[in-house]
Each structure stands twice: as C-alpha cells, then as structure tokens.
Amino acid sequence: MTREEDDAARADGSGRSDAARPGRSDAARPGRSGREETGPDQRWAQPADEPRCPVHGIRREKHRVVVGSYEAARRFLRLGRASTQAGFTAERIPDRLFRRRPLLISDGQLHDRQRRELARFFAPSTIDSEYTATIDARAEELAKGLAERGRIRLDEESLLFSVEIAARIVGLTASSTRGLARRLELFFDQPHADYSRPDLGRSRTDWALAAFRGLRAVAALYVCDVAPAMRKHRRDPESDVMGYLMDSGASRVDILVECMTYGTAGMVTTREFMGMACWHLMRDPELCSRYRAAERPDRESILREIIRLEPVVGHVYRRVGDAEANSSEFEPGDLIDVDVRAVNTDPELTGTCPMRLDPDRKAGRARAAGLSFGAGPHKCPGENLAIRETDALLTRLLALNPRIVSEPEIEWDSVIAGYRLRGFVLDVDGTGPPPKSS
C-alpha cells in the first residue's frame, strides 16, 4: 500500500484502502441457468479451491455426492433417520465408548429424545429469561474494557465471551473461563481432513496423531473443568445441561463428551460469527449506521443475512442409510456433502445477486440464514443464542465508534470445514496499548 493509499484508508477508519478491501468486486457472475447476474461479490471467506461459480444442484463425485441446491439439501436433511452423522470424524468414533452417544453424533430415536430433553436450555424464552442479564453484563464489560484500554483483539475477547456464556448454560462454572477456552481450543488441533477422499485422506500416523491430541484434550477438560463442575453440582444442584445429565443417570464419560460438544460448538461457531459480523458492519458505514439505529428484530435480520453469506460451518456430511426414505438421487452408503456455502447462494433461496449482502432480501425468517445452522433433526439448537450474543456484543462495541487497526487473517479448519478469523484488532482512539494475548 502506498503512503497516499494508507492515508486515505486511515481517513475512513478502516485501516485499508478501497483497492485492498475484500469483497468489492462488481464483476458479472453466471447464475444458475448460465445467465449473467451482475452484483458485487461480498463474500470474504472463500477457500482457494472453492469454485467461483458454485453448482446449485446435485453432483456425484467418486467418493461423495455434493448437494448445492437449497431445496434438495433441506429436503434431505429433514429426512433425519434416513442418514447418519458423517461429519466431525463421527464415523471413526467407536460406539463402545458411550452409554449414550453424544447429541452431535447420535441419530434416530436416541438423538430425538436427547434433543427434546435438552432443547429447553436453548429455547428463546429460556435465553431471554435466564441468560439475557449475563449476556448483557458480559457484553458491557467487554465494551468497557475497549473504552478504558483503547484497543482490543476481538477474536480473543469474543472467544472468552462466547465460552463464558456457553459454560453457564452447560454448567462448566467451577474453573476459569480463560483456562476453559484454552482447553476447548485443543480439540481443533487436528491433522487435515479431506472428505472427498477415503478415510479422510489421512494416513495411519495422522489417525494416531488425531487420537492422541483428542484424548489429550478430553483428559485436560475432564480434570480441570468437568470433574470440578460435577463436584460443585453435587454440593449445589443447578438447572443446566450438566445438572440434567447428572439427574438422568448419565455416566461421567457421557457428561464429559456432552460438555465437550456443547462447549466447542458454543465457542467455535459463535466466536467466528461475531468477528465476521463485526468486520462486515465496520467495513460498510451505511449498513453499520442502519444496524445501530435499528430495533433488535431488524438487527437480528441483518445478522442472519451476514451468516447466510458467510456460514461458519461450510459443509455438512451425512451417510445414506435407508434408500427407500430418500429419492432416487442417492444410494445406500453414499457420503452426502451438503455444501452450505453453495446452498446459501442458490438463487432459488436468495433471488438475484446471491453473493451480495442484502438485509432487505425477502427470504422470510425461517430461510433468512439459509442452512448456516443446518436443518431437520440436527439443526443447531444454539441458533437463537448465537444471534442474541452477537447482537448484544456488537451493539455495545459499535456504539464506541471503533476503527479497525488490524484486519483479521482468514484461516481454515478442515475438520469442521469452516473459517477462522485471527488477529482482528479494534481501537477507539488510536492511543491504546497493544492488546494482550490470551
């Protein structure tokens, strides 16, 4: 960047010149039918190997079937019992480890019962009545810290924020949030996984390394977080996920894995979404002003449009079981790759200019986020919590009129097929000290 470009970038508070901004291409893009649809490409998180013009249909490959059509993907995911979980390396996790398979990787009647039992902890009414005060208070503290210190690293602060809220709901409240966050991050230190290849493209050494790192993370979480929380619950019972599991007779292993599941899910998706939403709003002054002036329902509509365009988890994997419950498009044993990033830009869902961030899209609330939170029996139960947390944090941060000091670097996690934003630094006056690393 030249001196003149740098000065211009600082003048608009972005820290980057227009020429260097992500997502500003106005090039024509071919639509579903091959016609040219002109519109800006405002999706910033794009893997290097992702086609610029995704297929919004069904494509059979050698080791998987890729679904990029919104209606086909939604119909398939809503079948539920016709397929089983194949993402998150679930097919390599032995059943013998559990008395009750964890919610994330269970299927059938067990999954349906578990979901009914635990859904109440994430219901909008429960969030509003039980956790709103905590969410708002923590968001106020984070914004106050920015105002006092002058500078924060958002990806680290949003990690602590999202982990603390998830820990309250799950019941992991007997250890420090910072330590818990560090231990949850260990779960994502895994070898590369390629779902387009047999055995995820991993060698025996890779699988051994994955097992070692996974067990290391599980052991650390149990000793430092889960076991102390269980002892605390026995002394002072709480109405949270852990309390419910203990009352229902779940084993220590079952409780450990569910805590791990909810903790990592609450951390990884919400943390990245907070950063991406803040990034988009701060790079678009008009949208940011609209967001700050809007009432909560309209703000949440804007957030759902952002996550439609920038889904944190880009692919959902399922293994076909009962062929009769599916259409003739799939066969028993097929690995189905629901390409969420393609699905969410299907013109059948979005209308024209699907790569544009448009809060006025007439998609309806149920379709506003596309399949960013999934669909059917495995739809993410934390959708409303993620939106509520993000809105609480961003309304307070943006009220301080921060500027971007350092734009985030986009990294990719192959296991969850999603992006990570790292190194996102905000400043309110340009004089604050460098943010401390977590």
C-alpha atoms as one frame of an Amber mdcrd trajectory, in Angstrom:
protein
   0.000   0.000   0.000   1.392   3.457  -0.887   1.618   6.330   1.588  -1.300
   8.075  -0.127  -3.449   4.907  -0.007  -2.599   4.390   3.647  -3.601   7.955
   4.499  -6.893   7.523   2.641  -7.563   4.279   4.482  -6.942   5.874   7.852
  -9.233   8.755   6.926 -12.205   6.420   6.609 -11.230   4.495   9.763 -10.817
   1.162   8.034  -7.075   0.671   8.116  -7.181  -0.419   4.464  -7.628   1.365
   1.166 -10.656   0.693  -1.072  -8.427  -1.013  -3.584  -7.354  -3.546  -0.975
 -10.750  -4.182   0.579 -12.183  -7.688   0.435 -15.458  -8.429  -1.290 -15.635
  -5.351  -3.505 -15.646  -6.970  -6.939 -18.545  -5.918  -9.178 -17.766  -8.447
 -11.881 -20.635 -10.270 -13.568 -21.218 -13.803 -12.298 -23.077 -16.607 -14.101
 -26.359 -17.508 -12.456 -27.979 -20.910 -12.026 -29.227 -21.017 -15.601 -25.979
 -19.699 -17.065 -27.305 -16.143 -17.479 -25.106 -13.289 -16.328 -26.170 -11.811
 -12.999 -24.372  -8.607 -12.146 -23.732  -7.906  -8.491 -20.940  -7.425  -6.011
 -19.187 -10.450  -4.570 -19.218  -9.564  -0.888 -18.323 -12.985   0.490 -14.929
 -12.540   2.071 -14.217 -16.034   3.423 -13.576 -18.073   0.290 -11.226 -21.099
   0.251  -8.660 -21.077  -2.534 -10.087 -24.295  -4.011 -13.720 -23.150  -3.953
 -15.244 -22.613  -7.409 -16.181 -19.012  -8.061 -19.465 -20.191  -9.566 -20.827
 -22.962  -7.269 -23.101 -25.668  -8.612 -26.622 -25.248  -7.217 -27.684 -28.786
  -7.916 -26.514 -32.340  -7.159 -23.097 -33.525  -8.338 -21.918 -37.120  -7.954
 -18.177 -37.494  -7.437 -16.032 -40.566  -6.884 -16.306 -40.700  -3.088 -19.193
 -38.361  -2.293 -22.342 -36.707  -3.585 -22.248 -32.915  -3.344 -25.569 -31.123
  -2.827 -25.624 -27.409  -3.608 -29.360 -26.910  -4.097 -31.242 -25.329  -1.185
 -34.449 -27.313  -1.666 -32.646 -30.624  -2.244 -30.379 -30.115   0.764 -33.201
 -29.037   3.060 -35.377 -31.950   1.959 -32.569 -34.428   2.541 -31.597 -33.090
   5.980 -35.199 -33.091   7.152 -35.456 -36.832   6.462 -33.396 -37.368   9.589
 -33.303 -41.102  10.176 -32.598 -41.888   6.526 -28.967 -40.943   7.133 -26.389
 -40.790   9.909 -23.810 -38.244  11.018 -20.612 -38.418   8.965 -19.055 -35.046
   9.782 -16.672 -34.204  12.634 -14.994 -37.615  12.018 -18.065 -39.191  13.697
 -17.760 -42.452  11.778 -14.405 -43.137  13.399 -15.675 -42.714  16.977 -16.484
 -46.190  18.457 -19.952 -46.693  19.971 -18.467 -48.719  22.816 -17.059 -45.558
  24.366 -20.509 -44.313  25.358 -23.554 -45.436  27.261 -25.460 -42.775  25.310
 -23.898 -41.440  22.120 -23.378 -37.640  22.234 -26.097 -35.453  20.701 -23.849
 -34.138  17.917 -23.060 -37.595  16.540 -26.127 -39.614  17.571 -29.076 -40.433
  15.302 -32.507 -41.992  15.358 -34.733 -42.295  18.417 -31.840 -41.718  20.848
 -30.970 -38.426  19.186 -34.591 -37.297  19.023 -35.081 -37.993  22.724 -31.845
 -36.262  23.694 -32.766 -33.218  21.633 -36.211 -32.941  23.213 -34.699 -33.210
  26.682 -32.016 -30.582  26.146 -33.731 -28.179  23.741 -35.333 -26.264  26.614
 -31.945 -24.942  27.721 -31.527 -23.188  24.358 -35.118 -22.093  23.740 -35.553
 -18.346  23.023 -37.771 -17.958  26.087 -35.120 -19.580  28.308 -32.365 -17.423
  26.841 -34.408 -14.281  27.462 -35.447 -15.201  30.990 -32.346 -16.977  32.289
 -29.323 -15.687  30.419 -30.056 -12.237  28.999 -28.749 -10.475  32.114 -25.499
 -12.448  31.959 -25.069 -11.884  28.231 -25.692  -8.146  28.512 -23.473  -7.731
  31.574 -20.563  -9.543  29.930 -21.001  -7.527  26.717 -20.965  -4.321  28.789
 -17.723  -5.405  30.455 -16.078  -6.124  27.118 -17.129  -2.752  25.686 -15.975
  -1.008  28.867 -12.605  -2.707  28.526 -12.271  -1.378  24.992 -13.188   2.131
  26.134 -10.676   2.015  29.002  -7.756   0.334  27.268  -8.365   1.918  23.888
  -7.641  -1.276  21.989  -8.700  -4.939  21.997  -8.102  -8.038  19.928 -11.660
  -9.005  19.067 -11.049 -12.655  18.165  -9.602 -13.302  21.629 -12.191 -11.294
  23.560 -15.099 -12.855  21.632 -13.668 -16.292  22.441 -13.808 -15.585  26.168
 -17.267 -14.041  25.825 -18.793 -16.955  23.906 -17.108 -19.587  26.100 -18.330
 -17.927  29.293 -21.957 -17.900  28.105 -21.774 -21.482  26.835 -20.196 -22.563
  30.122 -23.055 -21.022  32.105 -25.662 -22.928  30.090 -23.749 -26.215  30.151
 -22.716 -25.916  33.802 -18.931 -25.652  33.488 -18.676 -22.963  36.143 -16.060
 -24.356  38.538 -12.981 -23.247  36.571 -11.683 -20.094  34.920 -13.129 -19.039
  31.575  -9.674 -18.352  30.168  -8.419 -21.824  31.073 -11.569 -23.493  29.750
 -11.271 -21.588  26.459  -7.649 -22.665  26.065  -8.552 -26.304  26.672 -11.510
 -26.229  24.278  -9.213 -24.882  21.565  -7.103 -28.029  21.906  -9.882 -30.023
  20.227  -9.225 -28.243  16.937  -5.532 -29.070  16.827  -6.098 -31.938  14.400
  -4.499 -33.267  11.187  -6.022 -32.173   7.901  -9.235 -33.994   6.884 -10.314
 -34.330   3.244 -13.891 -35.620   2.984 -13.527 -36.123  -0.764 -11.051 -38.975
  -0.172 -11.377 -42.384   1.500 -10.567 -42.373   5.204 -10.496 -38.551   5.025
  -7.172 -38.722   3.213  -5.383 -39.475   6.487  -2.556 -41.935   6.989  -2.282
 -44.252   9.991   0.138 -41.779  11.502  -2.413 -38.988  11.032  -5.128 -41.020
  12.747  -2.801 -41.896  15.611  -1.912 -38.229  16.000  -5.610 -37.283  15.887
  -6.382 -39.835  18.608  -3.513 -38.650  20.790  -4.469 -34.986  20.506  -8.142
 -35.736  21.032  -7.508 -37.808  24.152  -5.140 -35.145  25.477  -7.850 -32.522
  25.070 -10.505 -34.752  26.643  -8.298 -35.557  29.651  -7.475 -31.884  30.240
 -11.140 -30.883  30.009 -12.214 -33.604  32.440  -9.564 -32.983  35.089  -9.669
 -29.179  35.016 -13.307 -28.412  34.182 -15.814 -31.279  34.147 -14.844 -33.114
  37.353 -14.754 -29.901  39.449 -18.102 -28.841  37.981 -19.671 -32.208  38.826
 -18.475 -31.897  42.421 -19.919 -28.395  42.579 -23.266 -29.641  41.203 -23.435
 -32.346  43.867 -22.993 -29.701  46.580 -25.245 -27.111  44.960 -27.508 -28.515
  42.179 -28.151 -26.203  39.216 -30.725 -26.235  36.419 -28.352 -26.536  33.471
 -27.239 -29.172  30.986 -24.830 -30.852  33.399 -27.415 -30.841  36.186 -29.930
 -32.511  33.890 -27.421 -35.149  32.756 -26.435 -35.978  36.321 -30.072 -36.267
  37.401 -30.831 -38.556  34.442 -28.095 -41.009  35.439 -25.616 -40.228  32.644
 -22.132 -41.635  33.184 -19.079 -39.459  33.710 -17.918 -40.232  30.171 -21.291
 -39.257  28.739 -21.293 -35.998  30.700 -17.728 -35.270  29.630 -18.496 -35.728
  25.939 -21.693 -33.672  26.045 -19.844 -30.855  27.814 -17.149 -31.052  25.188
 -19.743 -30.989  22.399 -21.699 -28.011  23.690 -18.597 -26.153  24.775 -16.807
 -26.437  21.443 -19.974 -25.761  19.432 -20.757 -22.702  21.522 -17.209 -21.486
  21.123 -16.233 -22.133  17.540 -19.318 -21.018  15.635 -20.303 -18.024  17.751
 -16.777 -16.716  18.131 -16.129 -16.662  14.389 -19.553 -15.250  13.598 -19.031
 -12.349  15.994 -15.813 -11.443  14.246 -17.220 -11.793  10.738 -20.361  -9.786
  11.529 -18.320  -7.009  13.133 -15.955  -6.981  10.161 -18.747  -6.594   7.623
 -20.536  -3.903   9.618 -17.399  -1.852  10.189 -16.418  -2.013   6.529 -19.855
  -0.788   5.414 -20.645   2.555   7.135 -24.168   2.714   5.715 -25.054  -0.781
   6.931 -23.387  -0.088  10.278 -25.464   3.078  10.782 -28.599   1.175   9.891
 -27.713  -1.600  12.334 -27.032   0.821  15.197 -30.330   2.675  14.652 -32.479
  -0.444  14.259 -34.578  -2.276  16.813 -33.488  -5.738  17.870 -35.609  -7.738
  15.341 -34.170  -5.716  12.441 -30.636  -6.028  13.810 -31.069  -9.776  14.018
 -32.264  -9.839  10.392 -29.030  -8.150   9.365 -27.017 -10.703  11.343 -28.860
 -13.596   9.716 -28.102 -12.180   6.275 -24.417 -11.936   7.191 -24.247 -15.556
   8.316 -26.160 -16.640   5.202 -23.410 -15.101   3.113 -20.592 -16.167   5.457
 -21.611 -19.516   7.043 -19.111 -20.529   9.715 -19.510 -24.263   9.025 -19.294
 -24.631   5.259 -20.173 -28.317   4.788 -22.478 -30.832   6.485 -21.730 -34.534
   5.942 -24.211 -37.399   6.220 -24.105 -41.106   5.306 -27.147 -42.506   3.485
 -28.772 -45.461   5.179 -32.350 -46.297   4.174 -32.595 -45.802   0.404 -36.396
 -46.050   0.454 -36.627 -42.953   2.640 -34.653 -40.945   0.088 -35.227 -40.075
  -3.530 -33.530 -41.944  -6.344 -30.817 -39.272  -6.270 -28.937 -41.126  -3.519
 -27.900 -44.720  -2.885 -27.245 -46.643   0.337 -23.762 -45.867   1.603 -23.411
 -42.558  -0.224 -21.477 -39.870   1.604 -23.582 -36.735   1.183 -21.719 -33.436
   1.282 -24.233 -30.635   1.818 -22.250 -27.690   0.516 -23.713 -24.993   2.781
 -21.695 -22.269   1.096 -23.199 -23.150  -2.288 -26.683 -23.785  -0.874 -26.771
 -20.358   0.763 -26.137 -18.654  -2.577 -28.693 -20.675  -4.522 -30.887 -18.134
  -6.393 -33.892 -20.315  -5.534 -33.270 -19.207  -1.929 -31.856 -15.709  -2.363
 -33.207 -14.312  -5.626 -30.835 -12.139  -7.633 -27.284 -11.217  -6.611 -26.832
 -14.060  -4.087 -23.246 -13.011  -3.285 -24.382  -9.585  -2.169 -25.015  -8.743
   1.496 -28.606  -7.527   1.327 -30.601  -7.255   4.600 -33.751  -6.436   2.608
 -33.852  -9.859   0.973 -37.405 -11.218   1.072 -36.499 -14.669   2.308 -38.594
 -14.878   5.471 -37.201 -15.557   8.927 -37.093 -19.347   8.534 -34.954 -19.041
   5.399 -33.023 -15.878   6.247 -29.849 -17.663   7.362 -30.078 -20.344   4.670
 -28.667 -23.595   6.046 -25.974 -21.927   8.168 -27.499 -23.577  11.236 -28.494
 -26.769   9.425 -31.990 -28.217   9.086 -34.031 -31.131  10.348 -33.188 -33.201
  13.453 -29.578 -31.970  13.533 -30.398 -28.276  13.180 -28.192 -26.332  15.587
 -30.111 -25.763  18.843 -27.935 -22.746  19.621 -29.011 -20.567  16.693 -31.002
 -18.080  18.756 -28.302 -17.969  21.419 -25.604 -17.190  18.830 -27.662 -14.382
  17.308 -28.538 -12.976  20.741 -24.914 -12.999  21.951 -23.610 -11.429  18.771
 -26.193  -8.672  18.821 -25.532  -7.893  22.495 -21.803  -7.574  21.882 -21.885
  -5.653  18.593 -24.459  -3.055  19.665 -22.172  -2.091  22.548 -18.896  -2.209
  20.639 -20.172  -0.243  17.649 -21.607   2.441  19.932 -17.971   3.331  20.729
 -17.251   4.119  17.054 -14.195   1.854  16.911 -11.859   1.648  13.972 -10.016
  -1.347  12.557  -6.330  -1.304  13.422  -5.539  -4.774  12.107  -7.827  -6.703
   9.763  -8.307 -10.381  10.563  -6.470 -13.087   8.697  -8.730 -15.852   7.372
  -7.674 -19.404   8.214  -9.466 -22.701   7.510 -10.297 -25.701   9.690 -10.761
 -28.832   7.573 -12.438 -30.884  10.317 -15.411 -28.526  10.647 -14.981 -27.243
   7.073 -15.108 -23.691   8.377 -13.157 -20.455   8.638 -11.286 -18.826  11.491
 -10.579 -15.112  11.859  -7.411 -14.252  13.740  -5.606 -11.011  14.569  -8.659
  -8.710  14.460  -7.690  -5.582  16.432 -10.033  -2.673  17.192  -9.099   0.763
  18.528 -11.323   3.573  19.784  -8.809   6.414  19.876  -5.579   5.207  18.371
  -3.670   5.628  21.618  -4.402   2.402  23.458  -1.606  -0.091  24.255  -1.244
  -3.272  22.164  -3.805  -5.902  23.192  -2.537  -8.651  25.475  -2.615 -12.143
  24.069  -4.854 -14.731  25.712
